[in-house]
Tab-separated table of C-alpha atoms in Angstrom:
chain	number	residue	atom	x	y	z
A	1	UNK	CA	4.271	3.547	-20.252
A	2	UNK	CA	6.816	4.623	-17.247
A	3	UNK	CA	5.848	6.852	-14.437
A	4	UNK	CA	9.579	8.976	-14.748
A	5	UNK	CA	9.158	12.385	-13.766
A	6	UNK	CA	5.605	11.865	-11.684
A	7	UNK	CA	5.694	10.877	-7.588
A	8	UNK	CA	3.595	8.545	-6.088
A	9	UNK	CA	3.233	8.470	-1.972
A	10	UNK	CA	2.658	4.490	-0.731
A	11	UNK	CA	0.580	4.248	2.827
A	12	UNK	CA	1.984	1.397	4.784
A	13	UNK	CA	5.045	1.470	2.334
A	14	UNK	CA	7.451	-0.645	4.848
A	15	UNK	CA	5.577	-3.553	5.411
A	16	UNK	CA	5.765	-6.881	2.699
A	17	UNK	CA	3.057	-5.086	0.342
A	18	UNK	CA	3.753	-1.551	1.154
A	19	UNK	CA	7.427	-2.979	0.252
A	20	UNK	CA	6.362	-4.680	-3.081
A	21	UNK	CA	4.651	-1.530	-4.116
A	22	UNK	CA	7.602	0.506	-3.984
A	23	UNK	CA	9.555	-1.625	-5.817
A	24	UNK	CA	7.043	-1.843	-8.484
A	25	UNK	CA	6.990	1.816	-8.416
A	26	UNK	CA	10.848	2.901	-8.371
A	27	UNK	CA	10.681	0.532	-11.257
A	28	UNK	CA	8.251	1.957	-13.077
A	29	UNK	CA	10.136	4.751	-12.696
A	30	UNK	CA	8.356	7.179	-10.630
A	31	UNK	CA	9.767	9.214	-7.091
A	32	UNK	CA	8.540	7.367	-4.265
A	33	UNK	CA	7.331	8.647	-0.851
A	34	UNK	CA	7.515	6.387	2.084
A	35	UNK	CA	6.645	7.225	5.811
A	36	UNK	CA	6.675	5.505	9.076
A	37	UNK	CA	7.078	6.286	12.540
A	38	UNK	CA	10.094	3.732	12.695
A	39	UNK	CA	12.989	4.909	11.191
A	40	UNK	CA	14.448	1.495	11.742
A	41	UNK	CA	11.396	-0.113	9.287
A	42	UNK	CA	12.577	2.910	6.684
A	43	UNK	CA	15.926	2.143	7.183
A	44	UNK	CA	15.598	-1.818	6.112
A	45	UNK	CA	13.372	-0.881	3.401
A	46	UNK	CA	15.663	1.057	1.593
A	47	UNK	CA	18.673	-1.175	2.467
A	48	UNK	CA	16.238	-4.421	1.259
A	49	UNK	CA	15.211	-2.237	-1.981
A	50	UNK	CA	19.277	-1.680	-2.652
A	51	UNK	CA	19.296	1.824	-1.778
A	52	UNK	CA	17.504	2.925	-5.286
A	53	UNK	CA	17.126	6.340	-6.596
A	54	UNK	CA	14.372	8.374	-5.904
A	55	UNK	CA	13.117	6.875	-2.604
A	56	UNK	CA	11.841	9.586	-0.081
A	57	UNK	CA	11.791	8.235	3.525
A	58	UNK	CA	9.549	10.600	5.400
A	59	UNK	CA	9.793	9.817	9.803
A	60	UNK	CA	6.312	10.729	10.239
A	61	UNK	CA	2.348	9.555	11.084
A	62	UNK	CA	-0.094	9.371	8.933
A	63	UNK	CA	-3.440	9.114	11.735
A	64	UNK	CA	-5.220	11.465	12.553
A	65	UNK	CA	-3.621	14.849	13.615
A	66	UNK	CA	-0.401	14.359	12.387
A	67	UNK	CA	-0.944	13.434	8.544
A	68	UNK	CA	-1.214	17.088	7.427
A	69	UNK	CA	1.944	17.810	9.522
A	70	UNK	CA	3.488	14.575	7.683
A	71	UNK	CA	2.330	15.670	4.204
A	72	UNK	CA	3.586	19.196	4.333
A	73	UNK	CA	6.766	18.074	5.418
A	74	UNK	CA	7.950	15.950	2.801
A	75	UNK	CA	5.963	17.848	-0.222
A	76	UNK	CA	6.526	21.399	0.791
A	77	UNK	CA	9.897	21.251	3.090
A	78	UNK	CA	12.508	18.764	1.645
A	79	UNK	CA	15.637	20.198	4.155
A	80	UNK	CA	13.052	18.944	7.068
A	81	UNK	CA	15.298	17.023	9.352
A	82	UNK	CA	12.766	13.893	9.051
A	83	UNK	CA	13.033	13.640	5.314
A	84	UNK	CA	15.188	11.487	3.633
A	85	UNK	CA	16.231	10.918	0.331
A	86	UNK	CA	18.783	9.016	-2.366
A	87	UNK	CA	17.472	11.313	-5.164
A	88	UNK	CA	20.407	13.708	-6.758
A	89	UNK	CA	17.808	16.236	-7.020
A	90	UNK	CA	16.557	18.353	-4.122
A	91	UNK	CA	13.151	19.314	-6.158
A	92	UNK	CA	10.688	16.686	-5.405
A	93	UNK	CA	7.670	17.147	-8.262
A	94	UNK	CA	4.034	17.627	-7.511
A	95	UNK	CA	2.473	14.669	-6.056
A	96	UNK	CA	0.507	12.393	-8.877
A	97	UNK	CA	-0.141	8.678	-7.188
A	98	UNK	CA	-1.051	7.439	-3.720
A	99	UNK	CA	-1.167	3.674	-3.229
A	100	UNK	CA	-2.773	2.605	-0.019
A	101	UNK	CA	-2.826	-0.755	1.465
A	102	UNK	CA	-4.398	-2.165	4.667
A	103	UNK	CA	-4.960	-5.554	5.650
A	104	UNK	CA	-3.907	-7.233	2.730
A	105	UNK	CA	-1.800	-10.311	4.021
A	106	UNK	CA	-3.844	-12.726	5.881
A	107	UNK	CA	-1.510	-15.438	4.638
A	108	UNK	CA	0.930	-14.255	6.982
A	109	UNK	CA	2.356	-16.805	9.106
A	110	UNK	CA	1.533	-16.155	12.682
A	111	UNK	CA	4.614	-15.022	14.629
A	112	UNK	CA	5.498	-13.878	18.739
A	113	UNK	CA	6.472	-10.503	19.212
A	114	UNK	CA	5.685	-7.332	20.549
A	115	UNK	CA	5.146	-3.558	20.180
A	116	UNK	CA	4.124	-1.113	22.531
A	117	UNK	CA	0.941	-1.768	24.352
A	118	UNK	CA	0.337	-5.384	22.900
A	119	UNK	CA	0.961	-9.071	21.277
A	120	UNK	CA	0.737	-9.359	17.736
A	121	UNK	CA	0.271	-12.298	15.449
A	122	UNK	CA	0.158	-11.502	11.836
A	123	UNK	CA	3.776	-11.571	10.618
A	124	UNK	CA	5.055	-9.491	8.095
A	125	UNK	CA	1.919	-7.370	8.443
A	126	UNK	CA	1.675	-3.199	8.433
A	127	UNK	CA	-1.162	-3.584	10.908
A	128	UNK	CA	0.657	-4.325	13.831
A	129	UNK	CA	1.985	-1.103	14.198
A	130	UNK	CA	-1.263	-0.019	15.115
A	131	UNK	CA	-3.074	0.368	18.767
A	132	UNK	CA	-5.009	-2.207	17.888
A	133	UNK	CA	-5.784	-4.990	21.002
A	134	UNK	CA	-5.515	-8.514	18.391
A	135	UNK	CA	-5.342	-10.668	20.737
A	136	UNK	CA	-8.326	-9.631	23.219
A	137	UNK	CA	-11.566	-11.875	22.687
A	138	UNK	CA	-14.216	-9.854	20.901
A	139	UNK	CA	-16.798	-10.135	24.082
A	140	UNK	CA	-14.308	-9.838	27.030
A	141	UNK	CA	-13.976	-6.102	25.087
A	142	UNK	CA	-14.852	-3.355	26.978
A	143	UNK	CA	-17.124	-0.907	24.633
A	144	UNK	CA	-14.713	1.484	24.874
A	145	UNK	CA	-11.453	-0.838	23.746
A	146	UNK	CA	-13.629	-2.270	20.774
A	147	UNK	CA	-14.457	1.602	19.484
A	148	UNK	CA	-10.718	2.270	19.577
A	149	UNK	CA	-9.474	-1.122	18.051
A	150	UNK	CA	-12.103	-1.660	15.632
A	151	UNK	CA	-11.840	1.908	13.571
A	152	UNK	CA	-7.915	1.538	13.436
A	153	UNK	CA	-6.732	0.889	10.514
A	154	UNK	CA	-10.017	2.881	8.675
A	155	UNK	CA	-8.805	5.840	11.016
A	156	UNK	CA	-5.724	5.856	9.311
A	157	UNK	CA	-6.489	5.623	5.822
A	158	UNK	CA	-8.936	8.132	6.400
A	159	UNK	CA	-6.355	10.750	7.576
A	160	UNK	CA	-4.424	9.694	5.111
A	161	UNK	CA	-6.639	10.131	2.008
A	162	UNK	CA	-8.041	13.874	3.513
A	163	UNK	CA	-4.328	15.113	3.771
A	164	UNK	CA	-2.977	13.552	0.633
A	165	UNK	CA	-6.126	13.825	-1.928
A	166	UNK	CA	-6.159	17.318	-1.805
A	167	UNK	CA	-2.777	17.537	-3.023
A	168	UNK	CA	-2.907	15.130	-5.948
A	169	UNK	CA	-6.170	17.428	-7.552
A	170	UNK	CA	-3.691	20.522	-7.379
A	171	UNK	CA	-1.524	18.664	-9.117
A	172	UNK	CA	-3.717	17.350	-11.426
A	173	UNK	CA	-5.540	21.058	-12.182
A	174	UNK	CA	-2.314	22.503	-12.625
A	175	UNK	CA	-1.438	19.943	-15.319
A	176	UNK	CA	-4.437	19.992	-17.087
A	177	UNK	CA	-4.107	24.417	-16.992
A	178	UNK	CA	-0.076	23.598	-18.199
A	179	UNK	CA	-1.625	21.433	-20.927
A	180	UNK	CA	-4.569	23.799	-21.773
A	181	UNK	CA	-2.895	26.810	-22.446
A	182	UNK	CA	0.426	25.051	-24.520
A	183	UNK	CA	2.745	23.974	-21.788
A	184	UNK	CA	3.926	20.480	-21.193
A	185	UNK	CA	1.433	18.782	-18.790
A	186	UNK	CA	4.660	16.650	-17.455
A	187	UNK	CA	3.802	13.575	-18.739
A	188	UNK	CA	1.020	11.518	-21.071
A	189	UNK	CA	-1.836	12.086	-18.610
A	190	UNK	CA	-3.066	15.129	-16.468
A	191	UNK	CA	-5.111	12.859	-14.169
A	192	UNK	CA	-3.825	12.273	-10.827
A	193	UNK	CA	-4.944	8.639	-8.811
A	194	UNK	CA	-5.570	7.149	-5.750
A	195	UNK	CA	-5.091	3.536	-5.590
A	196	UNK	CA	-6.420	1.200	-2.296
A	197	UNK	CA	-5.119	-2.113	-2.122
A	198	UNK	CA	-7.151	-4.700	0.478
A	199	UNK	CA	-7.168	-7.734	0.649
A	200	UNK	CA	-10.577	-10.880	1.769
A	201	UNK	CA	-12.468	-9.794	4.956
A	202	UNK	CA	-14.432	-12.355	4.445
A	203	UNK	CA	-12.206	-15.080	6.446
A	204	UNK	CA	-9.977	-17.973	5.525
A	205	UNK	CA	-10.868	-21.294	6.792
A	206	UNK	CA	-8.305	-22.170	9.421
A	207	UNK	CA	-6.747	-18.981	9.118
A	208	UNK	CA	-4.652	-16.647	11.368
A	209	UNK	CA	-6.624	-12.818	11.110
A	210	UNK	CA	-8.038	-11.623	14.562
A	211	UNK	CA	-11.685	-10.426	15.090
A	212	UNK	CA	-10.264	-7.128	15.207
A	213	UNK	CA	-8.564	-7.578	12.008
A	214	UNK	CA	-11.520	-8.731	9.879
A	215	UNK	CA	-13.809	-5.801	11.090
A	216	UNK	CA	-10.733	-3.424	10.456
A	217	UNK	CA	-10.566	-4.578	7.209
A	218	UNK	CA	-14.309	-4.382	6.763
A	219	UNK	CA	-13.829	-0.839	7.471
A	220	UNK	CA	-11.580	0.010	4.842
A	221	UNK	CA	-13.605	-1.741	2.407
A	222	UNK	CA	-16.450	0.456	2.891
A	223	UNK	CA	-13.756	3.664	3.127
A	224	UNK	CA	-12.718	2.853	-0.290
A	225	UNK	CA	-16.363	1.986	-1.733
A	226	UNK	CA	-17.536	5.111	-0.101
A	227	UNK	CA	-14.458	7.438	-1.701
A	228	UNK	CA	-14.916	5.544	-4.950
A	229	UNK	CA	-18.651	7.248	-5.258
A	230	UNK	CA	-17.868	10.244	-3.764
A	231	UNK	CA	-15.193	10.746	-6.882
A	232	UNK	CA	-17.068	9.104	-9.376
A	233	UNK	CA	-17.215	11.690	-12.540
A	234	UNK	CA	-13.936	13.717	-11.372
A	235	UNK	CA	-11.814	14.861	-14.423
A	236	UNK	CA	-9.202	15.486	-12.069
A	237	UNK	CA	-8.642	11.881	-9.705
A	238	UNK	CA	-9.590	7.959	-10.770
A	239	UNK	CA	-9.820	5.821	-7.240
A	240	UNK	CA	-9.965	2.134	-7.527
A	241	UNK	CA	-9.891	-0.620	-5.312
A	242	UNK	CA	-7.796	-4.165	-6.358
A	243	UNK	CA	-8.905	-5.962	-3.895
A	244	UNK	CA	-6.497	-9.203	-3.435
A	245	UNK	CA	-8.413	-12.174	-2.819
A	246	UNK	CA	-5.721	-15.082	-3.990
A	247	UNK	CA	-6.110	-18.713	-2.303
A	248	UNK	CA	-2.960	-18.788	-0.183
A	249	UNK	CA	-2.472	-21.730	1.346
A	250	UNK	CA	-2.131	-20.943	4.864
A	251	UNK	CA	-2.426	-24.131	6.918
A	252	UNK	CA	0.320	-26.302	4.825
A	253	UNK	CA	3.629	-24.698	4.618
A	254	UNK	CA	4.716	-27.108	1.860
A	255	UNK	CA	2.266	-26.187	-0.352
A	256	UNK	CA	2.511	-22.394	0.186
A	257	UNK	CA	6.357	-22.464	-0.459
A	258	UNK	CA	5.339	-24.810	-3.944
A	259	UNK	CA	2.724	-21.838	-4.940
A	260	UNK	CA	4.887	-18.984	-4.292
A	261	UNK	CA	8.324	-20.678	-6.137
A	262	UNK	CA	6.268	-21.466	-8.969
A	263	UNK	CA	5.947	-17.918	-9.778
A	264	UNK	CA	8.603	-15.607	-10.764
A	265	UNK	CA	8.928	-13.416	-7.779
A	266	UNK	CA	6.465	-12.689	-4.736
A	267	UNK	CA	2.900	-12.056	-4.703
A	268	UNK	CA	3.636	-8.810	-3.179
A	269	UNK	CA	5.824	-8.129	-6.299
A	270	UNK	CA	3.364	-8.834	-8.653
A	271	UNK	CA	0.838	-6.756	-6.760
A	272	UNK	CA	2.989	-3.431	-7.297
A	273	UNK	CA	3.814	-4.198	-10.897
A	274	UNK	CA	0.403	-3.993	-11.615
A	275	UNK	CA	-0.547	-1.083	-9.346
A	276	UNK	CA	2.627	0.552	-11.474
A	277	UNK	CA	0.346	-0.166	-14.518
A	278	UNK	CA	-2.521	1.312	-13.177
A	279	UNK	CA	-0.816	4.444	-12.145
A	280	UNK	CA	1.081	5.044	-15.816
A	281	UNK	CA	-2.513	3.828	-17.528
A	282	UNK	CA	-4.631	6.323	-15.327
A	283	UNK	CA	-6.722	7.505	-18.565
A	284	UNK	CA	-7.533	3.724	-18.594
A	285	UNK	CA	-10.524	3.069	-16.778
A	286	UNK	CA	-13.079	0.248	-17.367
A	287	UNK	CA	-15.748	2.008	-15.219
A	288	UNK	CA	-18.144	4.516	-16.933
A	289	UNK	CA	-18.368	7.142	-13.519
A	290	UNK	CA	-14.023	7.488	-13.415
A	291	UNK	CA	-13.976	4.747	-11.003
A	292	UNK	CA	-13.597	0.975	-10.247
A	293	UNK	CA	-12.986	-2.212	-7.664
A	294	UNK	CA	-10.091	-4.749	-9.357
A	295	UNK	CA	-11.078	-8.241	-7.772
A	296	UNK	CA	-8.265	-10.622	-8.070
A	297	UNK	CA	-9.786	-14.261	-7.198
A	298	UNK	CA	-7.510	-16.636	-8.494
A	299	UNK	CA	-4.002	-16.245	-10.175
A	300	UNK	CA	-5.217	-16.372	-13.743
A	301	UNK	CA	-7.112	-13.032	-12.790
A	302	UNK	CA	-3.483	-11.224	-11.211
A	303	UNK	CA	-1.834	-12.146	-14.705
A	304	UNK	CA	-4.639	-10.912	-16.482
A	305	UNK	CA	-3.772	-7.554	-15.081
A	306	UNK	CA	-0.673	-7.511	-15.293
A	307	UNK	CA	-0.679	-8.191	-19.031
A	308	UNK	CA	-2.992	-5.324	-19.553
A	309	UNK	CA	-1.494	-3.001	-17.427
A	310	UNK	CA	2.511	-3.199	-17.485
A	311	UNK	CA	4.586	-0.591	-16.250
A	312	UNK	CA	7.295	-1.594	-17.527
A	313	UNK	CA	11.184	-1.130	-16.207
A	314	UNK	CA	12.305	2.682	-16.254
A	315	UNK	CA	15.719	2.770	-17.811
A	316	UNK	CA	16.133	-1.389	-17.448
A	317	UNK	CA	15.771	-0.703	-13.199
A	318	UNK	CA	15.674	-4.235	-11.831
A	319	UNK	CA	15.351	-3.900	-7.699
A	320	UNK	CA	16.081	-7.018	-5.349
A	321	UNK	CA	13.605	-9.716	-4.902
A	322	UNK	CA	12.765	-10.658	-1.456
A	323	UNK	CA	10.122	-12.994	0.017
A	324	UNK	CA	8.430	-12.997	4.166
A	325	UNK	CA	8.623	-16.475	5.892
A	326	UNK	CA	7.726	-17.137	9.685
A	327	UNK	CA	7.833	-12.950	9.795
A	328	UNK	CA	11.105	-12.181	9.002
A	329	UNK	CA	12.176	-10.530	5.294
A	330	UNK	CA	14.653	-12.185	3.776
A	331	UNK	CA	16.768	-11.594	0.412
A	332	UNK	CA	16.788	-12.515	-3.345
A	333	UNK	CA	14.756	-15.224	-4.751
């Protein structure tokens, strides 16, 4: 089952998952939102992802008082001078899919750089972009720097979901009245979704993630477990979790480059192929209350997914490959 003719949004869409979910997506076949507050990130994306059809690059924010501002530009105001977009058609449909990511790659490689106000070292990782102070020792905090650092990334997701949810139930009502009263619903399901992807907060032994980013991540764990109940029962919007808990090697860079070329394309890949299949195979839900939480422990458990929820290619699409190393995107496997 494609996802031509629906629109998904991806949170954190330019960084190495937020880029392997769009791919997955444009494949599937669906129009693809993408925001950041770089337009040099968008820029690289959608030169990386070959330029494809149907990709939306929205210059905005997503935290707190400036989502709603963000949303209603690119949904509601397509000739805004921060929208852009490859798609031969100025009508961009109602919005069906949200994938949101946070925290997800604490395999990355540690890396020197910079931006703004401080020192990151998670390479190839959304969360930089954040205010967030990594490097500062969790007790030499003041009370008022760990408030601000440790809510973050939960901050933002939370914006994100309030301005973007709302949306994806109008859409969803509206397809189920189109459907009710003999009109074409616009595809095989009237159900709209809301998809977080997260990744182990529990630590990796010898691994690179900050204090700030495990109690960020914490946070967004108990976002998504808290919107998961809250939504339980809807008719109108499934949220799930897939939660990516896959034992990266992180301390021997041998054996991670031996795990990762003996699949056929990146983790990150194989992460939006399957959130493809969970967006075309909404109806699909395990969980009696409309809900559920994907845990993927071990590789077996990924492909298990991805044989029961494929996607598939929309009209044969096949996007470049690309893989992260030592925090810098590079090309085809």
């Amino acid at each position: 089952m494609s996802l031509l003719g629906q629109t998904a949004w991806v949170v954190g869409g330019v960084g190495v998952v937020g880029r392997g979910i769009t791919r997955g997506l444009l494949q599937a076949g669906a129009t693809v939102i993408v925001n950041s507050r770089s337009p040099e990130r968008l820029e690289k994306l959608k030169d990386g992802l070959g330029d494809p059809n149907n990709l939306i690059l929205v210059h905005g924010s997503l935290l707190p008082g400036y989502a709603s501002k963000t949303v209603a530009d690119a949904l509601k105001n397509n000739n805004n001078n921060n929208i852009s977009t490859t798609s031969s058609s100025s009508f961009l449909p109602p919005l069906n899919h949200v994938v949101a990511h946070g925290a997800v790659r604490w395999w990355a490689r540690p890396t020197p750089g910079s931006f703004e106000f401080y020192e990151f070292k998670a390479g190839c990782d959304e969360s930089y972009s954040l205010n967030i102070r990594a490097n500062e020792k969790l007790l030499d905090m003041s009370p008022e720097s760990f408030v601000q650092s440790s809510a973050q990334l939960a901050s933002l997701h939370f914006s994100a979901a309030q301005a973007l949810i709302p949306e994806l139930q109008r859409t969803a009502a509206s397809r189920t009245a189109g459907s009710g009263s003999g009109g074409s619903s616009g595809g095989n399901s009237t159900k709209s979704s809301y998809t977080f992807v997260t990744g182990d907060g529990s630590g990796k032994p010898g691994g690179d993630r900050t204090a700030m980013g495990e109690i960020n991540s914490h946070h967004v764990w108990g976002l998504s477990a808290a919107l998961r109940k809250e939504m339980q029962g809807s008719k109108d919007l499934s949220v799930r979790e897939v939660r990516v808990r896959l034992p990266i090697a992180n301390d021997d860079e041998e054996q991670q480059q031996l795990l990762l070329q003996s699949r056929l394309q990146s983790v990150s890949e194989d992460i939006g192929d399957l959130v493809a299949g969970l967006a075309s195979m909404v109806e699909k839900d395990t969980a009696d209350d409309g809900s559920s939480l994907i845990q993927l422990d071990e590789f077996q458990d990924l492909d298990t997914k991805l044989a029961e929820y494929n996607a598939g290619k929309a009209d044969g699409r096949d996007l470049p490959h690309y893989y992260c190393y030592q925090g810098e995107m590079s090309g085809s496997l």
